Coordinates of C-alpha atoms in Angstrom, one line a residue:
M1 CA 3.0 -4.8 7.9
D2 CA 4.3 -8.2 6.6
F3 CA 7.8 -7.4 5.5
N4 CA 8.8 -11.0 5.0
C5 CA 6.3 -11.2 2.1
C6 CA 8.4 -12.3 -0.8
Y7 CA 7.1 -12.3 -4.3
A8 CA 6.6 -15.7 -6.0
P9 CA 5.4 -14.9 -9.6
H10 CA 2.9 -17.0 -11.4
P11 CA 4.4 -19.1 -14.2
P12 CA 3.7 -17.3 -17.5
P13 CA 0.3 -18.5 -18.9
S14 CA 0.5 -20.6 -22.0
E15 CA -0.7 -19.2 -25.3
E16 CA -3.6 -21.7 -24.9
D17 CA -4.5 -20.4 -21.5
P18 CA -8.0 -18.9 -21.8
P19 CA -7.9 -15.3 -20.6
R20 CA -11.3 -15.6 -18.9
S21 CA -10.0 -18.4 -16.7
R22 CA -7.0 -16.3 -15.7
L23 CA -8.9 -14.1 -13.3
R24 CA -9.8 -16.9 -11.0
A25 CA -6.5 -18.6 -11.5
T26 CA -4.7 -15.4 -10.6
T27 CA -6.7 -14.6 -7.6
N28 CA -6.6 -18.1 -6.2
M29 CA -3.6 -17.3 -4.1
A30 CA -3.8 -20.4 -1.9
A31 CA -3.0 -22.5 -5.0
S32 CA -0.4 -20.2 -6.4
G33 CA 2.3 -20.7 -3.7
L34 CA 2.2 -17.0 -2.7
P35 CA 2.6 -16.2 1.0
Q36 CA -0.5 -16.3 3.1
I37 CA -1.9 -13.0 4.3
S38 CA -2.6 -12.6 8.0
P39 CA -6.4 -12.7 8.6
D40 CA -6.3 -9.9 11.2
K41 CA -5.9 -6.9 8.9
R42 CA -8.3 -4.2 9.8
F43 CA -8.3 -2.4 6.4
L44 CA -7.8 -3.2 2.7
I45 CA -6.3 -0.6 0.5
F46 CA -6.1 -0.8 -3.3
F47 CA -3.7 1.3 -5.4
D48 CA -3.6 2.0 -9.1
F49 CA -0.1 2.5 -10.6
D50 CA 0.0 4.8 -13.6
E51 CA -0.5 8.5 -12.6
T52 CA -1.4 7.3 -9.1
I53 CA 1.8 5.9 -7.6
V54 CA 4.0 7.1 -10.5
D55 CA 3.4 10.5 -12.0
E56 CA 3.5 9.2 -15.6
T57 CA 1.8 6.5 -17.7
S58 CA 4.4 3.7 -17.9
D59 CA 3.1 2.5 -21.3
D60 CA 3.7 6.0 -22.7
M61 CA 7.1 6.3 -21.1
V62 CA 8.5 3.0 -22.4
V63 CA 8.7 4.8 -25.7
Q64 CA 11.8 6.5 -24.3
A65 CA 13.7 3.3 -24.9
A66 CA 12.8 3.4 -28.7
P67 CA 15.3 4.8 -31.2
G68 CA 14.9 8.5 -31.2
Q69 CA 12.4 8.1 -28.3
V70 CA 9.5 8.0 -30.9
L71 CA 7.3 5.4 -32.5
P72 CA 6.7 5.3 -36.2
G73 CA 3.4 6.8 -37.4
W74 CA 2.2 3.5 -38.9
L75 CA 2.5 1.8 -35.5
K76 CA 0.6 4.6 -33.6
D77 CA -2.1 4.4 -36.3
T78 CA -2.9 0.8 -35.3
Y79 CA -4.4 1.8 -32.0
Q80 CA -8.1 1.2 -31.6
P81 CA -10.3 2.4 -28.7
G82 CA -10.7 -0.2 -26.0
Q83 CA -7.8 -2.3 -27.3
Y84 CA -4.8 -0.7 -25.7
N85 CA -3.4 -3.9 -24.5
Q86 CA -3.3 -5.3 -28.0
Y87 CA -1.6 -2.0 -29.1
M88 CA 1.0 -2.3 -26.4
Q89 CA 1.8 -5.8 -27.5
R90 CA 2.7 -4.4 -30.9
V91 CA 4.7 -1.6 -29.4
L92 CA 6.8 -4.0 -27.3
A93 CA 7.3 -6.3 -30.3
Y94 CA 8.5 -3.2 -32.2
L95 CA 11.0 -2.3 -29.4
A96 CA 12.4 -5.8 -29.5
E97 CA 12.8 -5.6 -33.3
Q98 CA 14.8 -2.4 -32.8
G99 CA 17.1 -4.1 -30.4
V100 CA 15.8 -2.6 -27.2
T101 CA 16.9 -4.8 -24.2
E102 CA 15.4 -5.8 -20.9
S103 CA 17.8 -3.6 -19.0
Q104 CA 17.0 -0.6 -21.1
I105 CA 13.2 -1.0 -20.4
R106 CA 13.9 -1.5 -16.8
A107 CA 16.0 1.6 -16.6
V108 CA 13.1 3.7 -18.0
M109 CA 10.7 2.3 -15.5
E110 CA 13.0 2.8 -12.5
K111 CA 13.3 6.5 -13.4
L112 CA 9.6 7.2 -13.3
P113 CA 8.9 9.9 -10.7
A114 CA 6.5 9.2 -7.9
T115 CA 3.4 11.4 -7.7
P116 CA 3.6 14.3 -5.1
G117 CA 3.6 12.9 -1.6
M118 CA 3.3 9.2 -2.7
L119 CA 6.6 8.1 -1.1
T120 CA 5.3 9.6 2.1
L121 CA 2.1 7.6 1.8
L122 CA 4.0 4.4 1.1
Q123 CA 6.2 5.1 4.1
F124 CA 3.2 5.7 6.3
L125 CA 1.7 2.3 5.3
R126 CA 5.1 0.6 5.8
T127 CA 5.4 1.9 9.4
R128 CA 1.8 1.0 10.6
P129 CA 1.1 -1.8 13.0
P130 CA 1.1 -5.2 11.2
H131 CA -2.7 -5.6 11.7
D132 CA -3.7 -2.4 10.0
F133 CA -3.4 -2.6 6.2
E134 CA -3.6 -5.2 3.6
V135 CA -2.1 -3.5 0.5
V136 CA -3.0 -4.5 -3.0
M137 CA -2.0 -3.2 -6.5
L138 CA -4.7 -3.2 -9.2
S139 CA -3.2 -1.9 -12.4
D140 CA -3.7 -2.0 -16.1
A141 CA 0.1 -1.7 -16.7
N142 CA 2.0 -5.0 -16.5
T143 CA 4.0 -7.1 -14.1
F144 CA 7.4 -6.0 -15.5
F145 CA 6.8 -2.3 -15.4
V146 CA 5.2 -2.4 -11.9
E147 CA 7.7 -4.7 -10.3
A148 CA 10.7 -2.8 -11.8
W149 CA 9.5 0.5 -10.2
L150 CA 8.5 -0.9 -6.9
R151 CA 11.7 -2.8 -6.4
R152 CA 13.8 0.3 -7.2
A153 CA 11.7 2.3 -4.8
G154 CA 12.1 -0.3 -2.1
A155 CA 8.3 -0.6 -1.9
R156 CA 7.7 -4.1 -3.2
P157 CA 7.4 -5.8 0.3
L158 CA 4.6 -3.4 1.1
F159 CA 2.2 -5.0 -1.5
H160 CA 0.6 -8.2 -0.5
R161 CA -0.8 -8.8 -3.9
I162 CA -0.4 -7.3 -7.4
F163 CA -3.0 -7.7 -10.1
T164 CA -1.9 -6.5 -13.5
N165 CA -1.4 -7.8 -17.0
P166 CA 1.2 -10.5 -17.1
A167 CA 4.4 -9.7 -19.0
N168 CA 7.6 -11.7 -19.3
F169 CA 10.6 -11.7 -21.6
N170 CA 10.8 -14.6 -24.0
K171 CA 13.9 -16.4 -25.3
D172 CA 14.2 -13.8 -28.1
G173 CA 14.4 -10.9 -25.6
R174 CA 10.9 -9.6 -26.4
L175 CA 8.6 -8.5 -23.5
V176 CA 5.5 -10.5 -24.2
L177 CA 2.4 -8.9 -22.8
R178 CA -0.9 -10.7 -22.3
P179 CA -4.4 -9.6 -21.1
F180 CA -5.2 -10.1 -17.5
H181 CA -8.6 -11.6 -18.2
S182 CA -11.7 -11.1 -20.4
H183 CA -15.0 -9.8 -19.1
D184 CA -18.4 -8.4 -20.1
C185 CA -18.2 -4.9 -18.6
P186 CA -19.0 -2.2 -21.2
R187 CA -17.1 0.5 -19.2
C188 CA -13.7 -1.1 -19.2
P189 CA -11.0 -2.1 -21.8
E190 CA -11.2 -5.6 -23.1
N191 CA -8.2 -6.9 -21.1
M192 CA -9.2 -5.8 -17.5
C193 CA -12.3 -4.8 -15.5
K194 CA -11.0 -3.7 -12.2
R195 CA -14.4 -3.9 -10.6
A196 CA -14.5 -7.7 -11.4
V197 CA -11.1 -8.2 -9.8
L198 CA -11.9 -6.1 -6.8
R199 CA -15.2 -7.7 -6.1
E200 CA -13.9 -11.3 -6.4
Y201 CA -10.9 -10.5 -4.2
V202 CA -12.9 -8.8 -1.5
V203 CA -15.5 -11.6 -1.4
R204 CA -12.9 -14.3 -1.3
R205 CA -10.8 -12.6 1.4
A206 CA -13.9 -12.1 3.6
Q207 CA -14.6 -15.8 3.3
E208 CA -11.0 -16.7 4.2
R209 CA -11.0 -14.2 7.1
G210 CA -14.4 -15.1 8.4
R211 CA -15.4 -11.4 8.5
P212 CA -15.3 -8.3 6.3
Y213 CA -12.7 -5.5 6.6
E214 CA -13.6 -2.5 8.7
R215 CA -13.1 -0.3 5.6
V216 CA -11.9 -0.7 2.0
F217 CA -9.9 2.2 0.5
Y218 CA -9.2 2.8 -3.2
V219 CA -6.5 5.2 -4.5
G220 CA -6.7 5.9 -8.2
D221 CA -6.9 8.5 -11.0
G222 CA -8.2 7.1 -14.2
A223 CA -11.6 6.3 -15.8
N224 CA -10.9 2.6 -15.3
D225 CA -10.6 3.3 -11.5
F226 CA -14.2 4.6 -11.5
C227 CA -15.7 1.2 -12.3
P228 CA -14.2 -0.6 -9.2
A229 CA -15.1 2.4 -7.0
T230 CA -18.8 1.8 -7.8
A231 CA -18.6 -1.6 -6.1
L232 CA -17.7 -0.1 -2.7
G233 CA -20.0 0.6 0.2
P234 CA -20.9 3.6 2.4
R235 CA -18.2 2.9 5.0
D236 CA -15.5 2.6 2.3
V237 CA -13.4 5.5 1.0
V238 CA -12.2 6.4 -2.5
F239 CA -9.3 8.7 -3.0
P240 CA -9.5 10.0 -6.6
R241 CA -6.6 12.2 -7.8
R242 CA -8.1 15.7 -8.0
D243 CA -9.3 16.8 -11.5
F244 CA -8.3 13.5 -13.1
P245 CA -10.9 11.4 -15.0
M246 CA -11.9 9.3 -11.9
H247 CA -12.6 12.4 -9.9
R248 CA -14.6 13.9 -12.8
L249 CA -16.7 10.8 -13.3
I250 CA -17.5 10.6 -9.6
T251 CA -18.5 14.3 -9.6
E252 CA -20.7 13.7 -12.6
M253 CA -22.4 10.8 -10.9
H254 CA -23.0 12.7 -7.7
E255 CA -24.7 15.5 -9.8
A256 CA -26.7 13.2 -12.0
A257 CA -27.8 10.6 -9.4
P258 CA -27.3 11.9 -5.9
G259 CA -26.8 9.1 -3.4
E260 CA -26.1 6.5 -6.0
F261 CA -22.3 6.6 -5.5
R262 CA -22.0 5.1 -2.1
P263 CA -18.4 5.4 -0.8
V264 CA -16.9 8.5 0.8
T265 CA -15.0 10.6 -1.7
A266 CA -11.8 12.2 -0.7
P267 CA -9.9 13.9 -3.6
W268 CA -6.2 14.5 -3.4
A269 CA -3.6 16.6 -5.2
G270 CA -0.7 15.4 -3.0
A271 CA -0.7 12.0 -1.3
E272 CA 0.0 13.6 2.0
E273 CA -3.7 14.3 2.0
V274 CA -4.4 10.6 1.8
V275 CA -2.1 10.1 4.8
Q276 CA -4.1 12.6 6.9
R277 CA -7.4 10.9 6.1
L278 CA -6.0 7.4 6.8
R279 CA -4.6 8.6 10.2
K280 CA -8.1 9.6 11.2
F281 CA -9.7 6.4 10.1
T282 CA -7.1 4.2 11.8
A283 CA -7.7 6.1 15.0
E284 CA -11.4 5.4 15.1

């Protein structure tokens, strides 16, 4: 594993930066100044963040930093389906108005518990030979939440790339959240289609490497993790958290259209189960 991989964040996009262009700009790592990834990785593994790596939803937990640890009803009533990113922009603006600081928000994120067995899984990946795994985060949280937790857990160097909604503190101390991109997928929230990100990344990396990966793995839990899983092939493996929305959607698809969902499905309740499966695949 490349432990000298240091994070060089993208400069915050300007307000005029078209969200649709941000997908290509964000995934164009060669132009971004990020460290190059070794081309000899055998496997590519994607992770979701909320309720996959951490056992909570970070957007919900940030409310713990609010006065009384609650949001006013008028603010909660502004949520509209499919527009959660816009809603969280309003939540973060409200927190800033209430005097909530960067350090207070970071403290909430750092305390998020890992899902059962997840630290064991991350340690397994950390100790594998350098040519085994290319590790990528694909999350609908945001850069500040994800980075705060990973750095506190000592897991940041494990991740070669992180794709999530950009967020940075402005001069007034407000955490400004932006959508990752825009897209035309009817399944996904307006700000991120993980399938679009996954497909572009896998195609581009295959071109850079001159060959595909032996297998692609995807570890997730939510309904928005189902969409990227449908882009994977029969040698690839998805690890849906057992009885969570991703698992239920895969089960429904298997029942409604047998054979249409191509990757191998390996549900997990504890991430040690993922470790056991990965050991088998890396030994092949």
